[in-house]
Coordinates of C-alpha atoms in Angstrom, one line a residue:
X256 CA 31.3 36.4 11.0
X257 CA 29.2 33.6 9.6
X258 CA 29.6 33.1 5.8
X259 CA 26.8 34.4 3.7
X260 CA 25.2 33.3 0.4
X261 CA 27.3 36.0 -1.3
X262 CA 30.5 34.5 0.1
X263 CA 29.5 31.1 -1.2
X264 CA 28.8 32.5 -4.7
X265 CA 32.2 34.3 -4.7
X266 CA 34.1 31.2 -3.7
X267 CA 32.3 29.1 -6.3
X268 CA 32.6 31.7 -9.0
X269 CA 28.8 31.8 -9.7
X270 CA 25.9 34.1 -9.1
X271 CA 23.9 34.3 -5.9
X272 CA 20.9 33.0 -7.7
X273 CA 22.8 29.9 -8.9
X274 CA 23.7 29.1 -5.2
X275 CA 20.0 29.6 -4.3
X276 CA 19.0 27.2 -7.1
X277 CA 21.4 24.6 -5.8
X278 CA 20.1 25.0 -2.2
X279 CA 16.5 24.5 -3.4
X280 CA 17.4 21.4 -5.3
X281 CA 16.4 22.7 -8.7
X282 CA 17.4 20.6 -11.6
X283 CA 18.4 23.5 -13.9
X284 CA 22.0 23.6 -12.5
X285 CA 24.6 21.5 -14.2
X286 CA 26.3 18.7 -12.2
X287 CA 29.7 20.5 -12.5
X288 CA 28.3 23.8 -11.1
X289 CA 26.4 22.0 -8.4
X290 CA 29.6 20.3 -7.3
X291 CA 31.5 23.6 -7.2
X292 CA 28.8 25.2 -5.0
X293 CA 28.6 22.3 -2.7
X294 CA 32.3 22.3 -2.3
X295 CA 32.3 26.1 -1.5
X296 CA 29.5 25.5 1.1
X297 CA 31.6 22.8 2.8
X298 CA 34.8 24.8 2.7
X299 CA 33.2 27.9 4.2
X300 CA 30.9 26.1 6.6
X301 CA 27.9 27.9 5.3
X302 CA 24.6 27.1 7.1
X303 CA 21.4 28.2 5.4
X304 CA 19.2 30.7 7.2
X305 CA 15.9 28.9 6.9
X306 CA 14.0 31.5 8.9
X307 CA 15.0 34.3 6.5
X308 CA 14.1 32.1 3.5
X309 CA 10.7 31.3 5.1
X310 CA 9.9 35.0 5.6
X311 CA 10.6 35.6 1.9
X312 CA 8.8 32.5 0.5
X313 CA 5.9 32.4 2.9
X314 CA 6.3 28.6 3.4
X315 CA 9.0 26.1 4.4
X316 CA 10.6 23.3 2.4
X317 CA 9.2 20.8 4.9
X318 CA 6.1 18.6 4.7
X319 CA 4.4 17.2 7.8
X320 CA 3.4 13.6 7.9
X321 CA 1.0 13.1 10.8
X322 CA 0.0 9.4 11.5
X323 CA -2.0 7.9 14.3
X324 CA 0.5 5.3 15.5
X325 CA 4.2 5.1 14.6
X326 CA 4.4 1.9 16.6
X327 CA 2.8 0.1 13.7
X328 CA 5.5 -0.8 11.2
X329 CA 3.0 -0.3 8.4
X330 CA 3.7 3.5 8.5
X331 CA 7.5 2.9 8.2
X332 CA 7.2 1.9 4.5
X333 CA 4.6 4.5 3.8
X334 CA 6.9 7.2 5.3
X335 CA 9.8 5.9 3.2
X336 CA 7.8 6.2 0.0
X337 CA 6.8 9.8 0.9
X338 CA 10.3 10.8 1.8
X339 CA 11.9 9.3 -1.4
X340 CA 9.4 11.1 -3.7
X341 CA 9.5 14.4 -2.0
X342 CA 13.4 14.4 -1.7
X343 CA 13.4 14.4 -5.5
X344 CA 11.8 17.9 -5.3
X345 CA 14.1 19.3 -2.6
X346 CA 11.5 18.8 0.2
X347 CA 11.9 17.3 3.6
X348 CA 9.5 15.3 5.7
X349 CA 8.8 15.6 9.4
X350 CA 7.0 12.6 11.0
X351 CA 4.5 13.4 13.8
X352 CA 3.0 10.7 16.0
X353 CA -0.5 11.4 17.2
X354 CA -0.3 8.3 19.4
X355 CA -4.0 7.6 18.8
X356 CA -4.9 10.8 20.5
X357 CA -7.2 13.3 18.6
X358 CA -6.0 16.1 20.9
X359 CA -2.4 15.4 20.1
X360 CA -3.2 15.2 16.4
X361 CA -4.9 18.6 16.5
X362 CA -1.9 20.1 18.3
X363 CA 0.4 18.9 15.6
X364 CA -1.8 20.3 12.8
X365 CA -1.8 23.7 14.6
X366 CA 2.0 23.7 14.9
X367 CA 2.6 22.7 11.3
X368 CA 0.3 25.5 10.1
X369 CA 2.0 28.0 12.4
X370 CA 5.4 27.0 11.1
X371 CA 4.1 27.5 7.5
X372 CA 4.8 23.9 6.4
X373 CA 4.5 23.3 2.7
X374 CA 1.7 20.8 3.3
X375 CA 0.4 18.0 5.4
X376 CA -0.1 14.3 4.6
X377 CA -2.5 13.0 7.2
X378 CA -3.5 9.5 8.4
X379 CA -6.0 10.7 11.0
X380 CA -6.8 9.1 14.3
X381 CA -10.5 9.0 13.6
X382 CA -12.5 9.6 10.5
X383 CA -11.4 13.1 9.4
X384 CA -13.1 16.1 11.0
X385 CA -14.4 18.0 8.0
X386 CA -14.4 21.3 9.9
X387 CA -10.8 21.0 11.0
X388 CA -9.6 20.1 7.5
X389 CA -11.8 22.6 5.9
X390 CA -10.3 25.4 8.1
X391 CA -6.8 24.4 7.1
X392 CA -7.7 24.1 3.5
X393 CA -9.4 27.5 3.5
X394 CA -6.2 29.1 4.8
X395 CA -4.2 27.7 1.9
X396 CA -2.7 24.5 3.4
X397 CA -2.1 21.6 0.9
X398 CA -3.6 18.4 2.5
X399 CA -3.6 14.8 1.4
X400 CA -5.3 12.0 3.3
X401 CA -4.0 8.5 3.5
X402 CA -6.1 5.6 4.7
X403 CA -9.3 7.7 4.9
X404 CA -11.6 9.4 2.5
X405 CA -13.3 12.7 3.0
X406 CA -16.7 14.1 2.0
X407 CA -14.8 17.3 1.1
X408 CA -14.5 17.4 -2.7
X409 CA -11.2 19.3 -2.8
X410 CA -9.1 17.0 -0.6
X411 CA -7.0 14.4 -2.4
X412 CA -6.8 10.9 -1.0
X413 CA -4.4 7.9 -1.4
X414 CA -5.6 4.6 0.0
X415 CA -5.6 0.9 -0.4
X416 CA -8.9 -0.7 -1.4
X417 CA -9.8 -2.2 2.0
X418 CA -13.1 -3.5 0.9
X419 CA -11.4 -5.6 -1.8
X420 CA -8.8 -6.6 0.8
X421 CA -11.4 -8.0 3.1
X422 CA -13.0 -9.8 0.3
X423 CA -9.7 -11.4 -0.7
X424 CA -9.0 -12.6 2.9
X425 CA -12.5 -14.1 3.3
X426 CA -12.4 -15.8 -0.2
X427 CA -9.2 -17.6 0.9
X428 CA -10.7 -18.9 4.1
X429 CA -14.0 -20.0 2.4
X430 CA -12.0 -21.8 -0.3
X431 CA -10.2 -23.7 2.5
X432 CA -13.6 -24.9 3.7
X433 CA -14.0 -22.7 6.8
X434 CA -17.5 -21.8 7.7
X435 CA -17.1 -20.6 11.3
X436 CA -14.9 -17.5 11.0
X437 CA -14.0 -14.7 13.4
X438 CA -13.1 -11.1 12.4
X439 CA -10.6 -9.9 15.1
X440 CA -10.3 -6.2 14.9
X441 CA -9.3 -2.9 16.5
X442 CA -12.0 -0.2 17.1
X443 CA -14.5 -0.2 14.3
X444 CA -14.8 3.5 14.5
X445 CA -11.7 3.4 12.2
X446 CA -12.8 3.2 8.6
X447 CA -10.2 0.8 7.4
X448 CA -11.4 -1.8 9.9
X449 CA -15.0 -1.2 8.9
X450 CA -14.2 -1.5 5.2
X451 CA -12.3 -4.8 5.7
X452 CA -15.3 -6.2 7.5
X453 CA -17.6 -5.0 4.8
X454 CA -15.5 -6.7 2.2
X455 CA -15.5 -10.0 4.2
X456 CA -19.3 -9.9 4.6
X457 CA -19.9 -9.1 0.9
X458 CA -17.7 -12.1 -0.1
X459 CA -19.8 -14.5 2.1
X460 CA -23.0 -13.1 0.7
X461 CA -21.8 -13.4 -2.9
X462 CA -20.8 -17.1 -2.4
X463 CA -24.2 -18.1 -1.2
X464 CA -22.7 -20.5 1.4
X465 CA -23.8 -21.1 5.0
X466 CA -21.1 -19.4 6.9
X467 CA -20.9 -17.6 10.2
X468 CA -18.8 -14.5 10.7
X469 CA -18.4 -13.2 14.3
X470 CA -16.8 -9.9 15.2
X471 CA -14.3 -9.7 18.1
X472 CA -13.6 -6.0 18.6
X473 CA -11.0 -4.4 20.8
X474 CA -12.3 -1.0 21.9
X475 CA -8.9 0.2 23.0
X476 CA -6.5 1.8 20.4
X477 CA -3.4 0.9 22.4
X478 CA -3.6 -2.8 23.0
X479 CA -3.2 -3.9 19.3
X480 CA -6.1 -6.3 19.5
X481 CA -4.9 -8.2 22.6
X482 CA -8.3 -8.1 24.3
X483 CA -10.0 -9.2 21.1
X484 CA -7.5 -12.0 20.6
X485 CA -8.1 -13.2 24.2
X486 CA -11.9 -13.1 23.5
X487 CA -11.7 -15.2 20.4
X488 CA -9.5 -17.9 22.0
X489 CA -11.7 -18.1 25.0
X490 CA -15.0 -18.3 23.1
X491 CA -17.1 -21.3 24.0
X492 CA -17.5 -22.1 20.3
X493 CA -14.2 -21.0 18.9
X494 CA -14.0 -20.2 15.2
X495 CA -11.9 -22.5 13.0
X496 CA -10.3 -19.5 11.4
X497 CA -9.9 -15.8 12.0
X498 CA -9.3 -12.8 9.7
X499 CA -7.5 -10.0 11.6
X500 CA -7.7 -6.3 11.0
X501 CA -3.9 -6.0 10.8
X502 CA -0.8 -8.0 11.2
X503 CA -0.1 -6.8 14.8
X504 CA -3.5 -8.1 15.8
X505 CA -2.8 -11.4 14.0
X506 CA 0.5 -11.8 15.9
X507 CA -1.4 -11.3 19.2
X508 CA -3.9 -13.9 18.1
X509 CA -1.1 -16.3 17.4
X510 CA 0.4 -15.7 20.8
X511 CA -2.9 -16.2 22.6
X512 CA -3.6 -19.4 20.7
X513 CA -0.2 -20.8 21.4
X514 CA -0.5 -19.9 25.0
X515 CA -3.8 -21.8 25.2
X516 CA -2.1 -24.9 23.7
X517 CA -3.7 -24.8 20.3
X518 CA -2.0 -26.3 17.3
X519 CA -1.6 -23.8 14.5
X520 CA -2.9 -23.8 11.8
X521 CA -4.6 -27.2 12.5
X522 CA -6.9 -25.9 15.2
X523 CA -7.0 -22.2 14.1
X524 CA -6.2 -20.7 10.8
X525 CA -5.1 -17.0 10.9
X526 CA -5.1 -14.3 8.1
X527 CA -3.5 -10.9 8.8
X528 CA -3.5 -7.7 6.9
X529 CA -0.7 -5.3 5.8
X530 CA 2.2 -7.8 5.3
X531 CA 4.6 -6.0 7.6
X532 CA 8.1 -7.5 8.0
X533 CA 7.0 -9.2 11.2
X534 CA 4.4 -11.2 9.3
X535 CA 7.1 -13.4 7.7
X536 CA 8.9 -14.3 10.9
X537 CA 8.4 -17.1 13.4
X538 CA 7.3 -20.7 13.2
X539 CA 3.8 -19.9 11.8
X540 CA 4.5 -17.1 9.3
X541 CA 1.3 -15.2 8.5
X542 CA -0.9 -15.6 5.5
X543 CA -1.8 -11.9 5.0
X544 CA -3.3 -9.3 2.7
X545 CA -0.4 -7.2 1.3
X546 CA -0.9 -3.5 1.0
X547 CA 1.5 -1.7 -1.4
X548 CA 2.7 0.6 1.4
X549 CA 5.7 2.1 -0.3
X550 CA 3.7 2.8 -3.4
X551 CA 1.0 4.4 -1.2
X552 CA 3.5 6.8 0.2
X553 CA 4.8 7.7 -3.3
X554 CA 1.3 8.4 -4.5
X555 CA 0.5 10.5 -1.5
X556 CA 3.6 12.6 -2.1
X557 CA 2.7 13.1 -5.7
X558 CA -0.8 14.1 -4.8
X559 CA 0.6 16.7 -2.4
X560 CA 2.9 18.1 -5.1
X561 CA 0.0 18.3 -7.6
X562 CA -2.2 20.0 -5.0
X563 CA 0.5 22.6 -4.2
X564 CA 0.9 23.4 -7.9
X565 CA -2.9 23.5 -8.6
X566 CA -5.3 23.3 -5.7
X567 CA -8.1 22.3 -8.2
X568 CA -6.3 19.1 -9.1
X569 CA -8.1 16.9 -6.6
X570 CA -7.6 13.2 -7.1
X571 CA -8.4 9.9 -5.5
X572 CA -5.9 7.1 -5.8
X573 CA -7.0 3.6 -4.8
X574 CA -4.3 0.9 -4.8
X575 CA -5.1 -2.9 -5.1
X576 CA -4.1 -5.3 -2.3
X577 CA -3.1 -8.9 -2.8
X578 CA -3.1 -12.2 -0.8
X579 CA 0.2 -13.6 0.4
X580 CA -0.2 -17.2 1.4
X581 CA 2.1 -18.6 4.1
X582 CA 1.8 -21.3 6.8
X583 CA -0.8 -19.8 9.1
X584 CA -3.8 -21.1 7.2
X585 CA -4.9 -24.6 6.3
X586 CA -8.0 -26.5 5.2
X587 CA -10.9 -26.6 7.7
X588 CA -11.2 -29.6 10.0
X589 CA -14.3 -31.3 11.3
X590 CA -14.8 -30.8 15.1
X591 CA -16.0 -33.4 17.5
X592 CA -16.3 -31.8 21.0
X593 CA -12.9 -30.4 21.8
X594 CA -11.0 -32.6 19.4
X595 CA -10.2 -31.7 15.8
X596 CA -10.6 -34.5 13.3
X597 CA -8.7 -33.9 10.0

């Protein structure tokens, strides 16, 4: 027969409740007792009956993290921050990839609710559906949004200040003398892309300079800005600099520019966004706007824990980005036909 909780308690010489406290990661158990219980578990080969515990508690020890695209390395660091914080409280994280598909996202949310997950941290595919989130919230699900805000007053949010990030990127290019600038972006139906554009436009307006900002938008979620990158390189009047909606888009702009024979950054300065690990690799490492991704994950986890303890403790945490200057940007050059004159 499979060993039971009572068997573990007897082997360790402790009460059944003490074994339960160890399994739930509670800090009230001394290190010595914890070690004895863990040793008894290993010796007996005890496996916790999570289904039975779920029936008693009404919810699991697992939190769902639903993001719109796990192919973007940005979410790796966010997930790590969430996992590290929740593990301190005996909770696990299950990562769900919506793959930029609202239908898939909805299916995950349904499954997480049915499995009585402790809560959901959500980076939605599109701007959040108030009805969908409202329904989950009304049924007792703890929810925290990352990357997006919500008109619902009782939904906590952790995000980076993308308007400030767009302003920082544009300030850098204007300071370098660029006046013909492209914004190369994924679908503008995503709020982070819109906010970064708004910040860039506001920076130009505040400077009172004669500058042109053109938008090159990729309407497809899956191509990581490749179509927009091709458009900006093929433009009859190509900008002298581009600000990209994220680093993956910036890398695709670099590839398109190099393939077209452009000298970087002399003929095209490039600013990315996120500062993923890929941004600091290659011959022309990216100047980019760094988001505090790990800290964002930690804050999202803390907000979820606070919401689970007190649903009325709604908070909004907005983290500040910063510019990281590398070799993909340089001072603007004067153009004479197709030639670039320093």
